[in-house]
Amino acid sequence: MTYPKVMLIFILIAIMSGAFAANNLRDGEKLVYDIKYGIVSAAEASLELNSMTFQGKPVWQIVSNSSTYSFFDVFFKVRDKVESLWEKDTLLPIRFTKRLNEGSYKQIRVHNYDHVSGRSLYQRWNFKRGKFTNKDIKIPKDTQDIFSAFYLVRIMDLMPGRNVVLNITADGKSIDTEIVVHRLETIDSIFGRKECLVIEPKMKGEAIFKQSGRIWIWITNDEYKVPLKMESEISFGSFVAILKSAENVPYRQQ
């Protein structure tokens, strides 16, 4: 259960574009998901949104933490942390950091975005040498990181039948991703019955993450676009993420 397996169903919620609605993001919001493989609860993943100042600019700090449950650690232990600093005024990312710890695999990667020059300093930590290797790459106009895209979609107007595209720069690559907005569907949730938009992200060309199957996401069909459920096919089964708790959201848990 590597990063692309546990986290991808979260990450790809974000990859959309459309007309902007009112900004309904809430400082202090926290979403926590139970990740199931089959009928087994294997991991927990959270997303937190907080206001802060970075380099003199007001930003949203988006933090995701993912970890397998203790009993599943015996099979494959995951302890991942991902952070995005997203400028409030421009709605563009400033810095994106991944710290992954998955079994014997470890990774630290950083993107520092300069949208004025259209460049990004991409850094990968070399554990043998104990230092970063740096690469300067060109980035498209208005590109997002993975998690800034997740929150960007929540201030957009979406509707079934309208496919949209957004560019994402991560892991040294910039990828256009099409989002298919399939249909409306009402599902059970911790907030009771909620009408949702069912969406499916499709990366164009060489994907940032290796996908072995399709991904579907259920987001509330309102101005808040809260993701309630996610399903992801993989080569040896499927994962389902269900929202199990939430803080500072506009709904009452039942």
PDB file of C-alpha atoms in Angstrom:
ATOM      1  CA  MET A   1       0.000   0.000   0.000  1.00  0.00           C
ATOM      2  CA  THR A   2       2.339   2.706  -1.295  1.00  0.00           C
ATOM      3  CA  TYR A   3       1.758   6.462  -1.494  1.00  0.00           C
ATOM      4  CA  PRO A   4       0.081   6.268  -4.916  1.00  0.00           C
ATOM      5  CA  LYS A   5      -2.294   3.628  -3.513  1.00  0.00           C
ATOM      6  CA  VAL A   6      -3.214   5.094  -0.107  1.00  0.00           C
ATOM      7  CA  MET A   7      -3.130   8.792  -0.979  1.00  0.00           C
ATOM      8  CA  LEU A   8      -4.023   8.917  -4.655  1.00  0.00           C
ATOM      9  CA  ILE A   9      -7.723   8.600  -3.959  1.00  0.00           C
ATOM     10  CA  PHE A  10      -7.392  11.799  -1.933  1.00  0.00           C
ATOM     11  CA  ILE A  11      -5.029  13.675  -4.059  1.00  0.00           C
ATOM     12  CA  LEU A  12      -6.971  13.307  -7.290  1.00  0.00           C
ATOM     13  CA  ILE A  13     -10.102  14.839  -5.874  1.00  0.00           C
ATOM     14  CA  ALA A  14      -8.389  18.081  -6.565  1.00  0.00           C
ATOM     15  CA  ILE A  15      -7.687  17.989 -10.224  1.00  0.00           C
ATOM     16  CA  MET A  16     -10.446  20.148 -11.678  1.00  0.00           C
ATOM     17  CA  SER A  17     -11.132  23.582 -13.056  1.00  0.00           C
ATOM     18  CA  GLY A  18     -14.252  25.632 -13.693  1.00  0.00           C
ATOM     19  CA  ALA A  19     -15.984  28.908 -12.916  1.00  0.00           C
ATOM     20  CA  PHE A  20     -15.244  30.352  -9.489  1.00  0.00           C
ATOM     21  CA  ALA A  21     -17.976  30.573  -6.872  1.00  0.00           C
ATOM     22  CA  ALA A  22     -17.804  32.248  -3.472  1.00  0.00           C
ATOM     23  CA  ASN A  23     -14.764  31.367  -1.372  1.00  0.00           C
ATOM     24  CA  ASN A  24     -16.216  29.127   1.323  1.00  0.00           C
ATOM     25  CA  LEU A  25     -12.977  27.711   2.718  1.00  0.00           C
ATOM     26  CA  ARG A  26     -12.920  27.593   6.513  1.00  0.00           C
ATOM     27  CA  ASP A  27      -9.883  28.247   8.668  1.00  0.00           C
ATOM     28  CA  GLY A  28      -9.319  25.271  10.977  1.00  0.00           C
ATOM     29  CA  GLU A  29     -11.192  22.736   8.867  1.00  0.00           C
ATOM     30  CA  LYS A  30     -10.075  19.129   9.367  1.00  0.00           C
ATOM     31  CA  LEU A  31     -11.289  16.102   7.387  1.00  0.00           C
ATOM     32  CA  VAL A  32     -10.393  12.573   8.508  1.00  0.00           C
ATOM     33  CA  TYR A  33     -10.894   9.476   6.350  1.00  0.00           C
ATOM     34  CA  ASP A  34     -10.879   5.757   6.996  1.00  0.00           C
ATOM     35  CA  ILE A  35      -9.102   3.920   4.156  1.00  0.00           C
ATOM     36  CA  LYS A  36     -10.397   0.403   3.542  1.00  0.00           C
ATOM     37  CA  TYR A  37      -8.916  -2.380   1.451  1.00  0.00           C
ATOM     38  CA  GLY A  38     -11.852  -4.666   0.827  1.00  0.00           C
ATOM     39  CA  ILE A  39     -13.616  -4.950   4.186  1.00  0.00           C
ATOM     40  CA  VAL A  40     -10.448  -4.217   6.180  1.00  0.00           C
ATOM     41  CA  SER A  41      -9.772  -0.748   7.592  1.00  0.00           C
ATOM     42  CA  ALA A  42      -6.094  -0.362   6.750  1.00  0.00           C
ATOM     43  CA  ALA A  43      -5.206   3.306   7.221  1.00  0.00           C
ATOM     44  CA  GLU A  44      -6.279   6.797   8.189  1.00  0.00           C
ATOM     45  CA  ALA A  45      -5.679  10.000   6.236  1.00  0.00           C
ATOM     46  CA  SER A  46      -6.418  13.582   7.230  1.00  0.00           C
ATOM     47  CA  LEU A  47      -6.510  16.979   5.553  1.00  0.00           C
ATOM     48  CA  GLU A  48      -6.188  20.204   7.563  1.00  0.00           C
ATOM     49  CA  LEU A  49      -6.558  23.819   6.441  1.00  0.00           C
ATOM     50  CA  ASN A  50      -5.150  26.719   8.460  1.00  0.00           C
ATOM     51  CA  SER A  51      -4.280  30.387   7.892  1.00  0.00           C
ATOM     52  CA  MET A  52      -0.704  31.598   8.329  1.00  0.00           C
ATOM     53  CA  THR A  53       1.837  34.064   6.951  1.00  0.00           C
ATOM     54  CA  PHE A  54       4.761  32.913   4.793  1.00  0.00           C
ATOM     55  CA  GLN A  55       7.387  35.275   3.375  1.00  0.00           C
ATOM     56  CA  GLY A  56       5.128  38.170   4.335  1.00  0.00           C
ATOM     57  CA  LYS A  57       2.168  36.790   2.387  1.00  0.00           C
ATOM     58  CA  PRO A  58      -1.137  35.461   3.748  1.00  0.00           C
ATOM     59  CA  VAL A  59      -1.360  31.795   2.818  1.00  0.00           C
ATOM     60  CA  TRP A  60      -3.413  28.702   3.422  1.00  0.00           C
ATOM     61  CA  GLN A  61      -1.371  25.941   5.006  1.00  0.00           C
ATOM     62  CA  ILE A  62      -2.726  22.600   3.820  1.00  0.00           C
ATOM     63  CA  VAL A  63      -1.387  19.553   5.659  1.00  0.00           C
ATOM     64  CA  SER A  64      -2.121  15.903   4.965  1.00  0.00           C
ATOM     65  CA  ASN A  65      -1.075  13.070   7.276  1.00  0.00           C
ATOM     66  CA  SER A  66      -1.488   9.407   6.348  1.00  0.00           C
ATOM     67  CA  SER A  67      -0.715   6.366   8.468  1.00  0.00           C
ATOM     68  CA  THR A  68      -1.585   2.698   8.470  1.00  0.00           C
ATOM     69  CA  TYR A  69      -3.271   1.321  11.579  1.00  0.00           C
ATOM     70  CA  SER A  70      -0.993  -0.533  14.017  1.00  0.00           C
ATOM     71  CA  PHE A  71      -2.196  -4.015  13.054  1.00  0.00           C
ATOM     72  CA  PHE A  72      -1.539  -3.244   9.375  1.00  0.00           C
ATOM     73  CA  ASP A  73       1.969  -1.935  10.127  1.00  0.00           C
ATOM     74  CA  VAL A  74       3.091  -5.569  10.302  1.00  0.00           C
ATOM     75  CA  PHE A  75       2.340  -5.925   6.590  1.00  0.00           C
ATOM     76  CA  PHE A  76       3.294  -2.462   5.368  1.00  0.00           C
ATOM     77  CA  LYS A  77       3.869   0.588   7.558  1.00  0.00           C
ATOM     78  CA  VAL A  78       3.008   4.029   6.179  1.00  0.00           C
ATOM     79  CA  ARG A  79       3.724   7.379   7.833  1.00  0.00           C
ATOM     80  CA  ASP A  80       3.385  10.173   5.258  1.00  0.00           C
ATOM     81  CA  LYS A  81       3.141  13.943   5.605  1.00  0.00           C
ATOM     82  CA  VAL A  82       2.453  16.360   2.755  1.00  0.00           C
ATOM     83  CA  GLU A  83       2.257  20.163   3.051  1.00  0.00           C
ATOM     84  CA  SER A  84       1.175  22.868   0.626  1.00  0.00           C
ATOM     85  CA  LEU A  85       1.519  26.618   1.138  1.00  0.00           C
ATOM     86  CA  TRP A  86      -1.118  28.258  -1.067  1.00  0.00           C
ATOM     87  CA  GLU A  87      -1.216  32.037  -1.488  1.00  0.00           C
ATOM     88  CA  LYS A  88      -4.626  33.483  -0.654  1.00  0.00           C
ATOM     89  CA  ASP A  89      -4.489  36.492  -2.988  1.00  0.00           C
ATOM     90  CA  THR A  90      -3.409  34.699  -6.170  1.00  0.00           C
ATOM     91  CA  LEU A  91      -4.693  31.188  -5.378  1.00  0.00           C
ATOM     92  CA  LEU A  92      -1.332  29.832  -6.551  1.00  0.00           C
ATOM     93  CA  PRO A  93       1.011  27.497  -4.639  1.00  0.00           C
ATOM     94  CA  ILE A  94       4.260  28.808  -3.162  1.00  0.00           C
ATOM     95  CA  ARG A  95       5.794  25.599  -1.806  1.00  0.00           C
ATOM     96  CA  PHE A  96       4.875  21.917  -1.826  1.00  0.00           C
ATOM     97  CA  THR A  97       6.643  19.375   0.405  1.00  0.00           C
ATOM     98  CA  LYS A  98       6.306  15.592   0.587  1.00  0.00           C
ATOM     99  CA  ARG A  99       7.826  13.479   3.368  1.00  0.00           C
ATOM    100  CA  LEU A 100       7.080   9.819   2.722  1.00  0.00           C
ATOM    101  CA  ASN A 101       7.903   6.854   4.935  1.00  0.00           C
ATOM    102  CA  GLU A 102       6.504   3.628   3.491  1.00  0.00           C
ATOM    103  CA  GLY A 103       8.060   0.362   4.578  1.00  0.00           C
ATOM    104  CA  SER A 104      11.732   0.596   3.618  1.00  0.00           C
ATOM    105  CA  TYR A 105      11.012   3.402   1.152  1.00  0.00           C
ATOM    106  CA  LYS A 106      11.685   6.989   2.214  1.00  0.00           C
ATOM    107  CA  GLN A 107      11.370  10.169   0.212  1.00  0.00           C
ATOM    108  CA  ILE A 108      11.567  13.929   0.721  1.00  0.00           C
ATOM    109  CA  ARG A 109      10.658  16.148  -2.236  1.00  0.00           C
ATOM    110  CA  VAL A 110      10.074  19.904  -2.400  1.00  0.00           C
ATOM    111  CA  HIS A 111       8.763  22.260  -5.072  1.00  0.00           C
ATOM    112  CA  ASN A 112       9.354  26.018  -4.666  1.00  0.00           C
ATOM    113  CA  TYR A 113       7.199  27.828  -7.225  1.00  0.00           C
ATOM    114  CA  ASP A 114       8.009  31.188  -8.850  1.00  0.00           C
ATOM    115  CA  HIS A 115       4.955  32.022 -10.931  1.00  0.00           C
ATOM    116  CA  VAL A 116       6.364  35.370 -12.106  1.00  0.00           C
ATOM    117  CA  SER A 117       9.346  33.744 -13.837  1.00  0.00           C
ATOM    118  CA  GLY A 118       7.441  30.573 -14.684  1.00  0.00           C
ATOM    119  CA  ARG A 119      10.018  28.366 -12.948  1.00  0.00           C
ATOM    120  CA  SER A 120      10.120  25.957 -10.018  1.00  0.00           C
ATOM    121  CA  LEU A 121      13.074  24.783  -7.955  1.00  0.00           C
ATOM    122  CA  TYR A 122      12.531  21.040  -7.557  1.00  0.00           C
ATOM    123  CA  GLN A 123      14.497  19.421  -4.712  1.00  0.00           C
ATOM    124  CA  ARG A 124      14.974  15.722  -3.906  1.00  0.00           C
ATOM    125  CA  TRP A 125      16.685  14.603  -0.721  1.00  0.00           C
ATOM    126  CA  ASN A 126      19.627  12.231  -1.252  1.00  0.00           C
ATOM    127  CA  PHE A 127      19.780  10.053   1.862  1.00  0.00           C
ATOM    128  CA  LYS A 128      23.234   8.655   1.015  1.00  0.00           C
ATOM    129  CA  ARG A 129      24.805  12.080   0.551  1.00  0.00           C
ATOM    130  CA  GLY A 130      22.703  13.800   3.196  1.00  0.00           C
ATOM    131  CA  LYS A 131      21.713  16.744   1.006  1.00  0.00           C
ATOM    132  CA  PHE A 132      19.232  17.893  -1.617  1.00  0.00           C
ATOM    133  CA  THR A 133      19.757  17.586  -5.350  1.00  0.00           C
ATOM    134  CA  ASN A 134      18.291  20.613  -7.119  1.00  0.00           C
ATOM    135  CA  LYS A 135      16.669  20.983 -10.534  1.00  0.00           C
ATOM    136  CA  ASP A 136      15.239  24.133 -12.088  1.00  0.00           C
ATOM    137  CA  ILE A 137      12.185  23.376 -14.235  1.00  0.00           C
ATOM    138  CA  LYS A 138       9.785  25.399 -16.355  1.00  0.00           C
ATOM    139  CA  ILE A 139       6.167  25.484 -15.162  1.00  0.00           C
ATOM    140  CA  PRO A 140       2.953  26.425 -17.006  1.00  0.00           C
ATOM    141  CA  LYS A 141       0.968  29.530 -16.145  1.00  0.00           C
ATOM    142  CA  ASP A 142      -1.341  29.079 -13.136  1.00  0.00           C
ATOM    143  CA  THR A 143      -0.146  25.538 -12.394  1.00  0.00           C
ATOM    144  CA  GLN A 144      -1.179  24.097  -9.033  1.00  0.00           C
ATOM    145  CA  ASP A 145       0.325  21.576  -6.672  1.00  0.00           C
ATOM    146  CA  ILE A 146      -1.654  18.489  -5.739  1.00  0.00           C
ATOM    147  CA  PHE A 147      -3.303  19.793  -2.579  1.00  0.00           C
ATOM    148  CA  SER A 148      -3.784  23.414  -3.607  1.00  0.00           C
ATOM    149  CA  ALA A 149      -5.772  21.954  -6.499  1.00  0.00           C
ATOM    150  CA  PHE A 150      -7.866  19.983  -4.010  1.00  0.00           C
ATOM    151  CA  TYR A 151      -8.989  23.170  -2.278  1.00  0.00           C
ATOM    152  CA  LEU A 152      -9.241  25.193  -5.474  1.00  0.00           C
ATOM    153  CA  VAL A 153     -11.988  22.918  -6.741  1.00  0.00           C
ATOM    154  CA  ARG A 154     -14.078  23.663  -3.691  1.00  0.00           C
ATOM    155  CA  ILE A 155     -14.576  27.263  -4.765  1.00  0.00           C
ATOM    156  CA  MET A 156     -15.650  26.341  -8.300  1.00  0.00           C
ATOM    157  CA  ASP A 157     -19.005  25.731  -9.977  1.00  0.00           C
ATOM    158  CA  LEU A 158     -19.318  22.193 -11.362  1.00  0.00           C
ATOM    159  CA  MET A 159     -22.119  20.381 -13.130  1.00  0.00           C
ATOM    160  CA  PRO A 160     -22.658  16.950 -14.726  1.00  0.00           C
ATOM    161  CA  GLY A 161     -21.557  16.762 -18.339  1.00  0.00           C
ATOM    162  CA  ARG A 162     -19.044  19.597 -18.098  1.00  0.00           C
ATOM    163  CA  ASN A 163     -15.485  18.258 -18.274  1.00  0.00           C
ATOM    164  CA  VAL A 164     -12.711  20.524 -17.027  1.00  0.00           C
ATOM    165  CA  VAL A 165      -8.898  20.602 -17.107  1.00  0.00           C
ATOM    166  CA  LEU A 166      -6.268  21.785 -14.635  1.00  0.00           C
ATOM    167  CA  ASN A 167      -2.465  21.658 -14.744  1.00  0.00           C
ATOM    168  CA  ILE A 168      -0.573  20.210 -11.780  1.00  0.00           C
ATOM    169  CA  THR A 169       3.181  20.380 -11.155  1.00  0.00           C
ATOM    170  CA  ALA A 170       4.593  17.773  -8.759  1.00  0.00           C
ATOM    171  CA  ASP A 171       7.550  15.381  -8.634  1.00  0.00           C
ATOM    172  CA  GLY A 172       9.326  17.414 -11.299  1.00  0.00           C
ATOM    173  CA  LYS A 173       6.530  17.079 -13.878  1.00  0.00           C
ATOM    174  CA  SER A 174       3.637  19.216 -15.090  1.00  0.00           C
ATOM    175  CA  ILE A 175       0.555  17.253 -16.141  1.00  0.00           C
ATOM    176  CA  ASP A 176      -2.796  18.316 -17.594  1.00  0.00           C
ATOM    177  CA  THR A 177      -5.644  16.412 -15.980  1.00  0.00           C
ATOM    178  CA  GLU A 178      -9.208  16.170 -17.236  1.00  0.00           C
ATOM    179  CA  ILE A 179     -12.027  15.755 -14.748  1.00  0.00           C
ATOM    180  CA  VAL A 180     -15.183  14.067 -15.914  1.00  0.00           C
ATOM    181  CA  VAL A 181     -18.242  15.145 -13.901  1.00  0.00           C
ATOM    182  CA  HIS A 182     -20.468  12.107 -14.364  1.00  0.00           C
ATOM    183  CA  ARG A 183     -23.726  12.485 -12.452  1.00  0.00           C
ATOM    184  CA  LEU A 184     -25.603  13.377  -9.275  1.00  0.00           C
ATOM    185  CA  GLU A 185     -25.999  10.684  -6.622  1.00  0.00           C
ATOM    186  CA  THR A 186     -27.302  10.759  -3.050  1.00  0.00           C
ATOM    187  CA  ILE A 187     -25.298   8.750  -0.501  1.00  0.00           C
ATOM    188  CA  ASP A 188     -25.231   8.136   3.255  1.00  0.00           C
ATOM    189  CA  SER A 189     -22.569  10.023   5.217  1.00  0.00           C
ATOM    190  CA  ILE A 190     -21.684  11.170   8.717  1.00  0.00           C
ATOM    191  CA  PHE A 191     -23.897  14.175   7.949  1.00  0.00           C
ATOM    192  CA  GLY A 192     -26.859  12.043   6.877  1.00  0.00           C
ATOM    193  CA  ARG A 193     -28.076  11.703   3.292  1.00  0.00           C
ATOM    194  CA  LYS A 194     -26.208  14.080   0.973  1.00  0.00           C
ATOM    195  CA  GLU A 195     -26.562  14.769  -2.732  1.00  0.00           C
ATOM    196  CA  CYS A 196     -23.152  14.471  -4.390  1.00  0.00           C
ATOM    197  CA  LEU A 197     -21.446  15.014  -7.706  1.00  0.00           C
ATOM    198  CA  VAL A 198     -19.628  11.875  -8.882  1.00  0.00           C
ATOM    199  CA  ILE A 199     -16.387  12.802 -10.603  1.00  0.00           C
ATOM    200  CA  GLU A 200     -13.511  10.924 -12.225  1.00  0.00           C
ATOM    201  CA  PRO A 201      -9.990  12.366 -12.788  1.00  0.00           C
ATOM    202  CA  LYS A 202      -8.070  11.349 -15.901  1.00  0.00           C
ATOM    203  CA  MET A 203      -4.442  12.369 -16.250  1.00  0.00           C
ATOM    204  CA  LYS A 204      -3.217  13.097 -19.758  1.00  0.00           C
ATOM    205  CA  GLY A 205       0.093  11.734 -21.021  1.00  0.00           C
ATOM    206  CA  GLU A 206       2.569  10.361 -18.465  1.00  0.00           C
ATOM    207  CA  ALA A 207       0.874  10.606 -15.084  1.00  0.00           C
ATOM    208  CA  ILE A 208       2.550  11.956 -11.974  1.00  0.00           C
ATOM    209  CA  PHE A 209       1.370   8.789 -10.236  1.00  0.00           C
ATOM    210  CA  LYS A 210       1.080   5.311 -11.681  1.00  0.00           C
ATOM    211  CA  GLN A 211      -2.584   4.462 -12.062  1.00  0.00           C
ATOM    212  CA  SER A 212      -3.671   0.858 -12.483  1.00  0.00           C
ATOM    213  CA  GLY A 213      -7.385   1.574 -12.458  1.00  0.00           C
ATOM    214  CA  ARG A 214     -10.094   4.205 -12.378  1.00  0.00           C
ATOM    215  CA  ILE A 215     -10.907   6.576  -9.528  1.00  0.00           C
ATOM    216  CA  TRP A 216     -14.285   7.991  -8.497  1.00  0.00           C
ATOM    217  CA  ILE A 217     -14.980  10.722  -5.935  1.00  0.00           C
ATOM    218  CA  TRP A 218     -18.278  11.814  -4.339  1.00  0.00           C
ATOM    219  CA  ILE A 219     -18.295  15.527  -3.392  1.00  0.00           C
ATOM    220  CA  THR A 220     -21.244  17.384  -1.890  1.00  0.00           C
ATOM    221  CA  ASN A 221     -23.308  19.202  -4.498  1.00  0.00           C
ATOM    222  CA  ASP A 222     -23.208  22.602  -2.811  1.00  0.00           C
ATOM    223  CA  GLU A 223     -20.869  25.545  -2.383  1.00  0.00           C
ATOM    224  CA  TYR A 224     -18.573  23.613  -0.005  1.00  0.00           C
ATOM    225  CA  LYS A 225     -17.722  20.601  -2.236  1.00  0.00           C
ATOM    226  CA  VAL A 226     -16.757  18.379   0.712  1.00  0.00           C
ATOM    227  CA  PRO A 227     -15.450  14.967  -0.443  1.00  0.00           C
ATOM    228  CA  LEU A 228     -17.436  12.284   1.373  1.00  0.00           C
ATOM    229  CA  LYS A 229     -16.315   9.122  -0.391  1.00  0.00           C
ATOM    230  CA  MET A 230     -13.595   7.937  -2.780  1.00  0.00           C
ATOM    231  CA  GLU A 231     -13.017   4.659  -4.590  1.00  0.00           C
ATOM    232  CA  SER A 232      -9.858   3.583  -6.393  1.00  0.00           C
ATOM    233  CA  GLU A 233      -9.176   0.466  -8.439  1.00  0.00           C
ATOM    234  CA  ILE A 234      -5.723  -1.099  -8.128  1.00  0.00           C
ATOM    235  CA  SER A 235      -4.132  -4.167  -9.679  1.00  0.00           C
ATOM    236  CA  PHE A 236      -4.920  -6.415  -6.698  1.00  0.00           C
ATOM    237  CA  GLY A 237      -8.267  -5.060  -5.519  1.00  0.00           C
ATOM    238  CA  SER A 238      -9.703  -1.691  -4.578  1.00  0.00           C
ATOM    239  CA  PHE A 239      -9.517   0.963  -1.871  1.00  0.00           C
ATOM    240  CA  VAL A 240     -12.395   2.980  -0.464  1.00  0.00           C
ATOM    241  CA  ALA A 241     -12.014   6.149   1.613  1.00  0.00           C
ATOM    242  CA  ILE A 242     -14.943   7.228   3.785  1.00  0.00           C
ATOM    243  CA  LEU A 243     -15.111  10.502   5.696  1.00  0.00           C
ATOM    244  CA  LYS A 244     -15.351   9.474   9.359  1.00  0.00           C
ATOM    245  CA  SER A 245     -14.960  12.791  11.187  1.00  0.00           C
ATOM    246  CA  ALA A 246     -14.805  16.499  10.431  1.00  0.00           C
ATOM    247  CA  GLU A 247     -14.067  19.720  12.295  1.00  0.00           C
ATOM    248  CA  ASN A 248     -15.199  23.261  11.465  1.00  0.00           C
ATOM    249  CA  VAL A 249     -17.484  22.248   8.594  1.00  0.00           C
ATOM    250  CA  PRO A 250     -20.954  23.690   7.807  1.00  0.00           C
ATOM    251  CA  TYR A 251     -22.776  20.414   8.468  1.00  0.00           C
ATOM    252  CA  ARG A 252     -23.842  18.724  11.690  1.00  0.00           C
ATOM    253  CA  GLN A 253     -22.618  15.171  12.217  1.00  0.00           C
ATOM    254  CA  GLN A 254     -25.304  12.621  13.009  1.00  0.00           C
TER     255      GLN A 254
END
